[in-house]
Tab-separated table of C-alpha atoms in Angstrom:
chain	number	residue	atom	x	y	z
A	11	UNK	CA	9.565	-2.199	8.213
A	12	UNK	CA	13.241	-1.384	7.762
A	13	UNK	CA	14.257	-4.926	6.769
A	14	UNK	CA	11.669	-5.054	3.981
A	15	UNK	CA	12.739	-1.653	2.630
A	16	UNK	CA	16.361	-2.850	2.486
A	17	UNK	CA	15.318	-5.996	0.580
A	18	UNK	CA	13.221	-3.995	-1.889
A	19	UNK	CA	16.125	-1.660	-2.639
A	20	UNK	CA	18.394	-4.636	-3.312
A	21	UNK	CA	15.856	-6.277	-5.634
A	22	UNK	CA	15.303	-3.087	-7.611
A	23	UNK	CA	18.999	-2.508	-8.199
A	24	UNK	CA	19.723	-6.141	-9.111
A	25	UNK	CA	18.364	-5.945	-12.663
A	26	UNK	CA	19.825	-2.581	-13.670
A	27	UNK	CA	23.005	-1.663	-15.547
A	28	UNK	CA	26.255	-1.270	-13.622
A	29	UNK	CA	26.169	2.534	-13.855
A	30	UNK	CA	22.654	2.859	-12.514
A	31	UNK	CA	23.306	0.032	-10.071
A	32	UNK	CA	26.173	1.987	-8.495
A	33	UNK	CA	24.162	5.209	-8.326
A	34	UNK	CA	21.174	3.562	-6.770
A	35	UNK	CA	23.318	1.783	-4.218
A	36	UNK	CA	24.513	5.166	-2.994
A	37	UNK	CA	20.927	6.376	-2.715
A	38	UNK	CA	19.881	3.122	-1.074
A	39	UNK	CA	22.635	3.352	1.516
A	40	UNK	CA	21.573	6.894	2.420
A	41	UNK	CA	17.900	5.905	2.692
A	42	UNK	CA	18.591	2.828	4.789
A	43	UNK	CA	20.858	4.813	7.114
A	44	UNK	CA	18.156	7.433	7.531
A	45	UNK	CA	15.496	4.826	8.206
A	46	UNK	CA	17.733	3.003	10.689
A	47	UNK	CA	18.327	6.288	12.475
A	48	UNK	CA	14.661	7.117	12.649
A	49	UNK	CA	13.985	3.667	14.036
A	50	UNK	CA	16.338	4.081	17.000
A	51	UNK	CA	15.495	7.745	17.597
A	52	UNK	CA	18.982	9.094	16.866
A	53	UNK	CA	18.200	10.787	13.590
A	54	UNK	CA	15.571	13.244	12.510
A	55	UNK	CA	13.774	13.832	9.235
A	56	UNK	CA	16.108	13.527	6.251
A	57	UNK	CA	18.829	11.824	8.291
A	58	UNK	CA	19.759	14.949	10.265
A	59	UNK	CA	21.006	14.034	13.700
A	60	UNK	CA	18.695	15.496	16.373
A	61	UNK	CA	20.994	15.403	19.417
A	62	UNK	CA	24.525	16.495	18.591
A	63	UNK	CA	26.943	19.301	19.395
A	64	UNK	CA	24.799	21.836	17.551
A	65	UNK	CA	21.735	20.719	19.499
A	66	UNK	CA	23.631	21.119	22.777
A	67	UNK	CA	24.894	24.598	21.896
A	68	UNK	CA	21.387	25.705	20.961
A	69	UNK	CA	19.884	24.109	24.060
A	70	UNK	CA	22.428	25.837	26.305
A	71	UNK	CA	21.876	29.163	24.545
A	72	UNK	CA	18.153	28.920	25.331
A	73	UNK	CA	18.865	28.797	29.079
A	74	UNK	CA	19.184	32.141	30.915
A	75	UNK	CA	22.793	33.213	31.518
A	76	UNK	CA	22.226	32.831	35.257
A	77	UNK	CA	19.692	30.105	35.960
A	78	UNK	CA	17.951	31.167	39.176
A	79	UNK	CA	15.529	28.341	39.768
A	80	UNK	CA	12.255	28.732	41.629
A	81	UNK	CA	10.300	25.574	42.484
A	82	UNK	CA	6.901	27.080	43.313
A	83	UNK	CA	4.414	25.856	45.857
A	84	UNK	CA	1.318	24.356	44.291
A	85	UNK	CA	-1.755	26.463	45.102
A	86	UNK	CA	-4.698	24.542	46.584
A	87	UNK	CA	-8.192	25.584	47.507
A	88	UNK	CA	-9.261	25.264	51.129
A	89	UNK	CA	-11.841	22.573	50.430
A	90	UNK	CA	-12.215	18.939	51.399
A	91	UNK	CA	-10.046	17.641	48.526
A	92	UNK	CA	-7.529	20.511	48.423
A	93	UNK	CA	-8.402	21.004	44.753
A	94	UNK	CA	-6.024	22.925	42.500
A	95	UNK	CA	-6.239	26.699	42.315
A	96	UNK	CA	-4.473	27.438	39.026
A	97	UNK	CA	-6.124	30.867	38.776
A	98	UNK	CA	-3.405	32.417	40.974
A	99	UNK	CA	-0.465	31.132	38.917
A	100	UNK	CA	-0.319	34.211	36.610
A	101	UNK	CA	0.182	36.413	39.678
A	102	UNK	CA	2.787	33.995	41.067
A	103	UNK	CA	4.706	33.997	37.779
A	104	UNK	CA	4.788	37.792	37.718
A	105	UNK	CA	6.027	37.870	41.305
A	106	UNK	CA	8.785	35.363	40.564
A	107	UNK	CA	10.000	37.378	37.581
A	108	UNK	CA	9.928	40.593	39.625
A	109	UNK	CA	12.140	38.973	42.268
A	110	UNK	CA	14.742	38.116	39.619
A	111	UNK	CA	13.922	34.438	39.048
A	112	UNK	CA	14.776	33.182	35.554
A	113	UNK	CA	13.829	29.468	35.692
A	114	UNK	CA	10.657	27.726	36.900
A	115	UNK	CA	10.706	24.070	37.956
A	116	UNK	CA	7.112	22.894	38.145
A	117	UNK	CA	5.728	20.274	40.503
A	118	UNK	CA	8.838	19.787	42.594
A	119	UNK	CA	9.064	18.597	46.171
A	120	UNK	CA	7.775	21.922	47.529
A	121	UNK	CA	5.059	21.682	44.889
A	122	UNK	CA	3.914	18.337	46.366
A	123	UNK	CA	4.040	16.445	43.060
A	124	UNK	CA	3.739	13.198	44.987
A	125	UNK	CA	0.173	14.133	46.050
A	126	UNK	CA	-1.110	14.911	42.556
A	127	UNK	CA	-2.490	12.730	39.798
A	128	UNK	CA	-1.433	12.956	36.157
A	129	UNK	CA	-4.241	15.282	35.074
A	130	UNK	CA	-3.536	17.669	37.951
A	131	UNK	CA	0.133	17.840	37.081
A	132	UNK	CA	-0.716	18.508	33.453
A	133	UNK	CA	-2.930	21.391	34.571
A	134	UNK	CA	-0.137	22.863	36.688
A	135	UNK	CA	2.340	22.520	33.829
A	136	UNK	CA	-0.047	24.187	31.390
A	137	UNK	CA	-0.589	27.129	33.716
A	138	UNK	CA	3.110	27.616	34.439
A	139	UNK	CA	4.240	27.274	30.815
A	140	UNK	CA	1.716	29.921	29.759
A	141	UNK	CA	2.299	32.323	32.655
A	142	UNK	CA	6.019	31.665	32.820
A	143	UNK	CA	6.543	32.474	29.163
A	144	UNK	CA	4.340	35.551	29.504
A	145	UNK	CA	6.895	36.765	32.064
A	146	UNK	CA	10.050	35.741	30.213
A	147	UNK	CA	10.763	32.656	32.339
A	148	UNK	CA	12.387	29.405	31.204
A	149	UNK	CA	9.997	26.628	32.267
A	150	UNK	CA	11.121	23.099	33.122
A	151	UNK	CA	8.180	20.729	33.538
A	152	UNK	CA	8.955	18.143	36.189
A	153	UNK	CA	7.254	14.868	35.198
A	154	UNK	CA	8.985	12.466	37.575
A	155	UNK	CA	7.102	9.577	39.138
A	156	UNK	CA	7.643	5.896	39.854
A	157	UNK	CA	5.252	4.993	37.002
A	158	UNK	CA	7.318	5.261	33.826
A	159	UNK	CA	4.350	5.330	31.463
A	160	UNK	CA	2.861	8.246	33.418
A	161	UNK	CA	6.156	10.115	33.264
A	162	UNK	CA	6.294	9.614	29.497
A	163	UNK	CA	2.692	10.759	29.108
A	164	UNK	CA	3.346	13.926	31.119
A	165	UNK	CA	6.580	14.580	29.230
A	166	UNK	CA	4.840	14.315	25.865
A	167	UNK	CA	2.137	16.659	27.134
A	168	UNK	CA	4.782	19.125	28.343
A	169	UNK	CA	6.380	19.089	24.908
A	170	UNK	CA	3.014	19.686	23.228
A	171	UNK	CA	2.294	22.790	25.336
A	172	UNK	CA	5.698	24.347	24.709
A	173	UNK	CA	7.695	23.619	27.866
A	174	UNK	CA	11.363	24.515	27.480
A	175	UNK	CA	12.501	21.209	28.978
A	176	UNK	CA	11.319	18.279	31.059
A	177	UNK	CA	12.781	16.898	34.273
A	178	UNK	CA	12.447	13.815	36.396
A	179	UNK	CA	13.419	12.267	39.685
A	180	UNK	CA	14.676	8.689	39.592
A	181	UNK	CA	12.351	5.865	40.661
A	182	UNK	CA	12.188	6.278	44.429
A	183	UNK	CA	10.459	3.168	45.779
A	184	UNK	CA	12.122	0.339	43.872
A	185	UNK	CA	15.334	2.200	43.172
A	186	UNK	CA	17.857	1.557	40.376
A	187	UNK	CA	20.893	-0.317	41.596
A	188	UNK	CA	23.359	0.929	38.985
A	189	UNK	CA	23.999	3.983	36.829
A	190	UNK	CA	23.098	1.919	33.753
A	191	UNK	CA	19.693	1.059	35.221
A	192	UNK	CA	19.072	4.715	36.018
A	193	UNK	CA	20.091	5.790	32.518
A	194	UNK	CA	17.724	3.221	31.024
A	195	UNK	CA	14.817	4.712	33.000
A	196	UNK	CA	15.740	8.300	32.094
A	197	UNK	CA	16.324	7.437	28.444
A	198	UNK	CA	12.780	6.129	28.020
A	199	UNK	CA	11.468	9.576	29.022
A	200	UNK	CA	14.021	11.531	27.019
A	201	UNK	CA	13.528	9.499	23.845
A	202	UNK	CA	9.775	10.107	23.999
A	203	UNK	CA	10.251	13.877	23.685
A	204	UNK	CA	13.516	14.329	21.750
A	205	UNK	CA	14.798	16.948	20.978
A	206	UNK	CA	13.441	18.496	24.198
A	207	UNK	CA	16.201	18.685	26.857
A	208	UNK	CA	16.043	16.550	29.992
A	209	UNK	CA	17.054	17.612	33.507
A	210	UNK	CA	17.778	15.194	36.345
A	211	UNK	CA	16.436	15.895	39.846
A	212	UNK	CA	19.306	14.751	42.063
A	213	UNK	CA	17.875	14.617	45.572
A	214	UNK	CA	19.230	11.434	47.199
A	215	UNK	CA	18.022	12.400	50.662
A	216	UNK	CA	14.445	11.923	49.470
A	217	UNK	CA	14.759	9.346	46.674
A	218	UNK	CA	17.494	7.219	48.320
A	219	UNK	CA	19.133	6.876	44.912
A	220	UNK	CA	22.654	7.437	46.155
A	221	UNK	CA	24.561	7.748	42.928
A	222	UNK	CA	27.166	10.376	42.148
A	223	UNK	CA	25.819	13.000	39.782
A	224	UNK	CA	29.248	13.160	38.130
A	225	UNK	CA	29.003	9.453	37.308
A	226	UNK	CA	25.602	9.983	35.731
A	227	UNK	CA	26.952	12.833	33.600
A	228	UNK	CA	29.834	10.633	32.460
A	229	UNK	CA	27.517	7.789	31.449
A	230	UNK	CA	25.049	10.166	29.816
A	231	UNK	CA	27.688	11.628	27.507
A	232	UNK	CA	27.143	8.675	25.182
A	233	UNK	CA	24.067	6.837	26.465
A	234	UNK	CA	21.806	9.824	27.224
A	235	UNK	CA	22.859	12.868	25.181
A	236	UNK	CA	19.537	14.624	25.856
A	237	UNK	CA	20.569	15.174	29.493
A	238	UNK	CA	21.183	18.920	29.647
A	239	UNK	CA	21.277	19.677	33.351
A	240	UNK	CA	21.042	18.651	36.978
A	241	UNK	CA	19.152	20.140	39.889
A	242	UNK	CA	21.719	19.287	42.557
A	243	UNK	CA	20.051	18.821	45.957
A	244	UNK	CA	22.767	16.953	47.816
A	245	UNK	CA	25.264	17.741	50.560
A	246	UNK	CA	28.018	15.832	48.752
A	247	UNK	CA	30.317	18.715	47.863
A	248	UNK	CA	32.952	16.377	46.425
A	249	UNK	CA	30.387	15.264	43.865
A	250	UNK	CA	29.429	18.860	43.043
A	251	UNK	CA	33.097	19.802	42.658
A	252	UNK	CA	33.648	16.920	40.226
A	253	UNK	CA	30.550	17.924	38.251
A	254	UNK	CA	31.586	21.535	37.758
A	255	UNK	CA	35.212	20.626	37.020
A	256	UNK	CA	34.268	18.340	34.144
A	257	UNK	CA	30.821	19.375	32.893
A	258	UNK	CA	30.253	23.051	33.651
A	259	UNK	CA	30.652	24.129	30.025
A	260	UNK	CA	28.408	21.460	28.564
A	261	UNK	CA	25.583	21.218	31.112
A	262	UNK	CA	23.325	23.381	33.252
A	263	UNK	CA	24.396	22.632	36.821
A	264	UNK	CA	22.283	24.244	39.564
A	265	UNK	CA	23.269	24.051	43.222
A	266	UNK	CA	20.697	23.841	46.021
A	267	UNK	CA	22.399	23.251	49.422
A	268	UNK	CA	23.001	25.957	51.991
A	269	UNK	CA	25.095	27.920	52.460
A	270	UNK	CA	24.983	28.925	48.795
A	271	UNK	CA	28.209	30.851	49.306
A	272	UNK	CA	30.186	27.613	49.513
A	273	UNK	CA	29.369	26.791	45.896
A	274	UNK	CA	31.171	29.958	44.776
A	275	UNK	CA	34.447	28.524	46.058
A	276	UNK	CA	33.761	24.923	45.003
A	277	UNK	CA	32.803	26.074	41.524
A	278	UNK	CA	29.934	28.168	40.257
A	279	UNK	CA	27.513	26.241	38.124
A	280	UNK	CA	25.121	27.818	35.647
A	281	UNK	CA	22.932	28.985	38.513
A	282	UNK	CA	21.314	28.113	41.796
A	283	UNK	CA	18.278	26.298	43.135
A	284	UNK	CA	16.626	29.011	45.202
A	285	UNK	CA	13.486	26.969	45.817
A	286	UNK	CA	11.700	30.110	47.098
A	287	UNK	CA	11.571	33.027	44.661
A	288	UNK	CA	11.747	35.632	47.429
A	289	UNK	CA	15.363	34.630	48.092
A	290	UNK	CA	16.442	35.554	44.554
A	291	UNK	CA	17.427	39.146	45.459
A	292	UNK	CA	19.856	38.117	48.196
A	293	UNK	CA	21.444	35.516	45.910
A	294	UNK	CA	21.852	38.116	43.165
A	295	UNK	CA	23.511	40.526	45.602
A	296	UNK	CA	25.711	37.789	47.064
A	297	UNK	CA	26.780	36.641	43.604
A	298	UNK	CA	27.608	40.188	42.494
A	299	UNK	CA	29.611	40.998	45.618
A	300	UNK	CA	31.594	37.767	45.392
A	301	UNK	CA	32.513	38.353	41.749
A	302	UNK	CA	33.584	41.905	42.667
A	303	UNK	CA	35.893	40.508	45.387
A	304	UNK	CA	33.723	42.046	48.123
A	305	UNK	CA	33.754	38.804	50.075
A	306	UNK	CA	32.724	40.367	53.377
A	307	UNK	CA	29.580	41.762	51.749
A	308	UNK	CA	28.876	38.405	50.141
A	309	UNK	CA	29.165	36.772	53.554
A	310	UNK	CA	26.788	39.326	55.043
A	311	UNK	CA	24.195	38.390	52.417
A	312	UNK	CA	24.510	34.735	53.384
A	313	UNK	CA	24.140	35.690	57.043
A	314	UNK	CA	21.038	37.743	56.217
A	315	UNK	CA	19.452	34.782	54.483
A	316	UNK	CA	20.037	32.621	57.545
A	317	UNK	CA	18.305	35.247	59.705
A	318	UNK	CA	15.317	35.469	57.371
A	319	UNK	CA	15.079	31.686	57.121
A	320	UNK	CA	15.133	31.398	60.917
A	321	UNK	CA	11.987	33.541	61.098
A	322	UNK	CA	10.170	31.145	58.788
A	323	UNK	CA	11.461	28.174	60.785
A	324	UNK	CA	10.170	29.704	63.988
A	325	UNK	CA	6.642	30.046	62.642
A	326	UNK	CA	6.089	26.880	60.650
A	327	UNK	CA	8.819	26.456	58.029
A	328	UNK	CA	7.310	25.663	54.647
A	329	UNK	CA	3.813	26.356	55.922
A	330	UNK	CA	4.925	29.843	56.907
A	331	UNK	CA	6.596	30.385	53.534
A	332	UNK	CA	3.377	29.482	51.709
A	333	UNK	CA	1.506	32.094	53.703
A	334	UNK	CA	3.966	34.954	53.286
A	335	UNK	CA	2.625	35.502	49.756
A	336	UNK	CA	-0.497	36.936	51.341
A	337	UNK	CA	1.734	39.865	52.290
A	338	UNK	CA	3.947	39.836	49.176
A	339	UNK	CA	1.310	39.850	46.453
A	340	UNK	CA	-2.050	39.190	48.084
A	341	UNK	CA	-2.186	35.549	46.928
A	342	UNK	CA	-3.492	32.871	49.284
A	343	UNK	CA	-1.911	29.566	48.261
A	344	UNK	CA	-4.232	27.652	50.565
A	345	UNK	CA	-3.331	24.718	52.801
A	346	UNK	CA	-1.037	21.853	51.936
A	347	UNK	CA	-2.460	18.444	51.190
A	348	UNK	CA	-2.705	15.721	53.802
A	349	UNK	CA	-1.000	14.418	55.796
A	350	UNK	CA	0.676	17.799	56.377
A	351	UNK	CA	-0.918	19.911	59.095
A	352	UNK	CA	-2.453	23.300	58.371
A	353	UNK	CA	-0.752	26.611	59.124
A	354	UNK	CA	-1.449	28.002	62.586
A	355	UNK	CA	-3.082	31.346	61.853
A	356	UNK	CA	-1.864	32.663	65.205
A	357	UNK	CA	1.649	32.602	63.720
A	358	UNK	CA	0.866	34.870	60.781
A	359	UNK	CA	1.301	38.318	62.301
A	360	UNK	CA	4.331	37.383	64.449
A	361	UNK	CA	5.934	35.981	61.279
A	362	UNK	CA	5.278	39.217	59.388
A	363	UNK	CA	6.640	41.254	62.294
A	364	UNK	CA	9.773	39.098	62.460
A	365	UNK	CA	10.371	39.444	58.726
A	366	UNK	CA	9.890	43.199	58.943
A	367	UNK	CA	12.633	43.368	61.564
A	368	UNK	CA	15.167	41.838	59.178
A	369	UNK	CA	14.066	44.007	56.227
A	370	UNK	CA	12.597	41.107	54.310
A	371	UNK	CA	9.989	43.193	52.484
A	372	UNK	CA	12.424	45.948	51.500
A	373	UNK	CA	14.829	43.950	49.336
A	374	UNK	CA	16.507	45.470	46.287
A	375	UNK	CA	19.119	44.113	43.920
């Protein structure tokens, strides 16, 4: 215990000469400081601070220059329990990389994390960390849940298998009432895996945690230094603007809402939340044209994405998107878990025909 170590150091130095007493006091002060730091998680071995400006620079350097985030669908077998089908994840990782994706966010909303138990989510994270790294992808393991101990367990597992970072949603049933309460919840996860970076999943429409992301970043600057980035899934453009104005150089800010083009004017973050990997090429083209002052071409890319998205909406939305991989790479992701209905197979060929009409399968970047 720290208190007993302090007492022992004082007793040892008490009977020594003044010269040695002074020298040992210096050593004792260093040791006690190091032990105190280890106790509260702020310092690493030998008293070296684990989360500081150097840590942040290194953590930011590890992130791709343009963070194009894909939150993959979870593949299920077409059986009575919709069991996991992790065997197809290597093919999905290769496809994502080929489309231009640079970041994987495991077990997100599209990945139906809320239907999976802890062991299943660990299996998904293992498969994506392995396959993602094999394809040069930065992998963020989402461990969010309302059960804090489960989130910590999954975060520690993610660290052990080599994930690049962990992420979490806020508690979404009994929600935090203040920023301080939210930080306390996030800090318990972050402290369990320091120095691994933490990302916050800001999706108030689903979690009903209606805080401003900019306020969280402000509080985290001292109370939660491990917070490296935010997946921003909110229509509050004022909040996004405030985030990028104050924190764009120190955090990984990734914008999800449509139209993506609006974020270019409000302030480009480090990247974008594509959700679907097959929309990476149009984002890359849009981004390039905007930076080259070809704004009309950038607008045409946004318009093209709306047309492609409307085809999916016409034939089942997310269910249709899951099934388009049968055409893209021959992978059947299976049905979604209950209570979501199954894909209407009669919609498959009309969907493919509609996508062919807009040139969906002929994208280049």
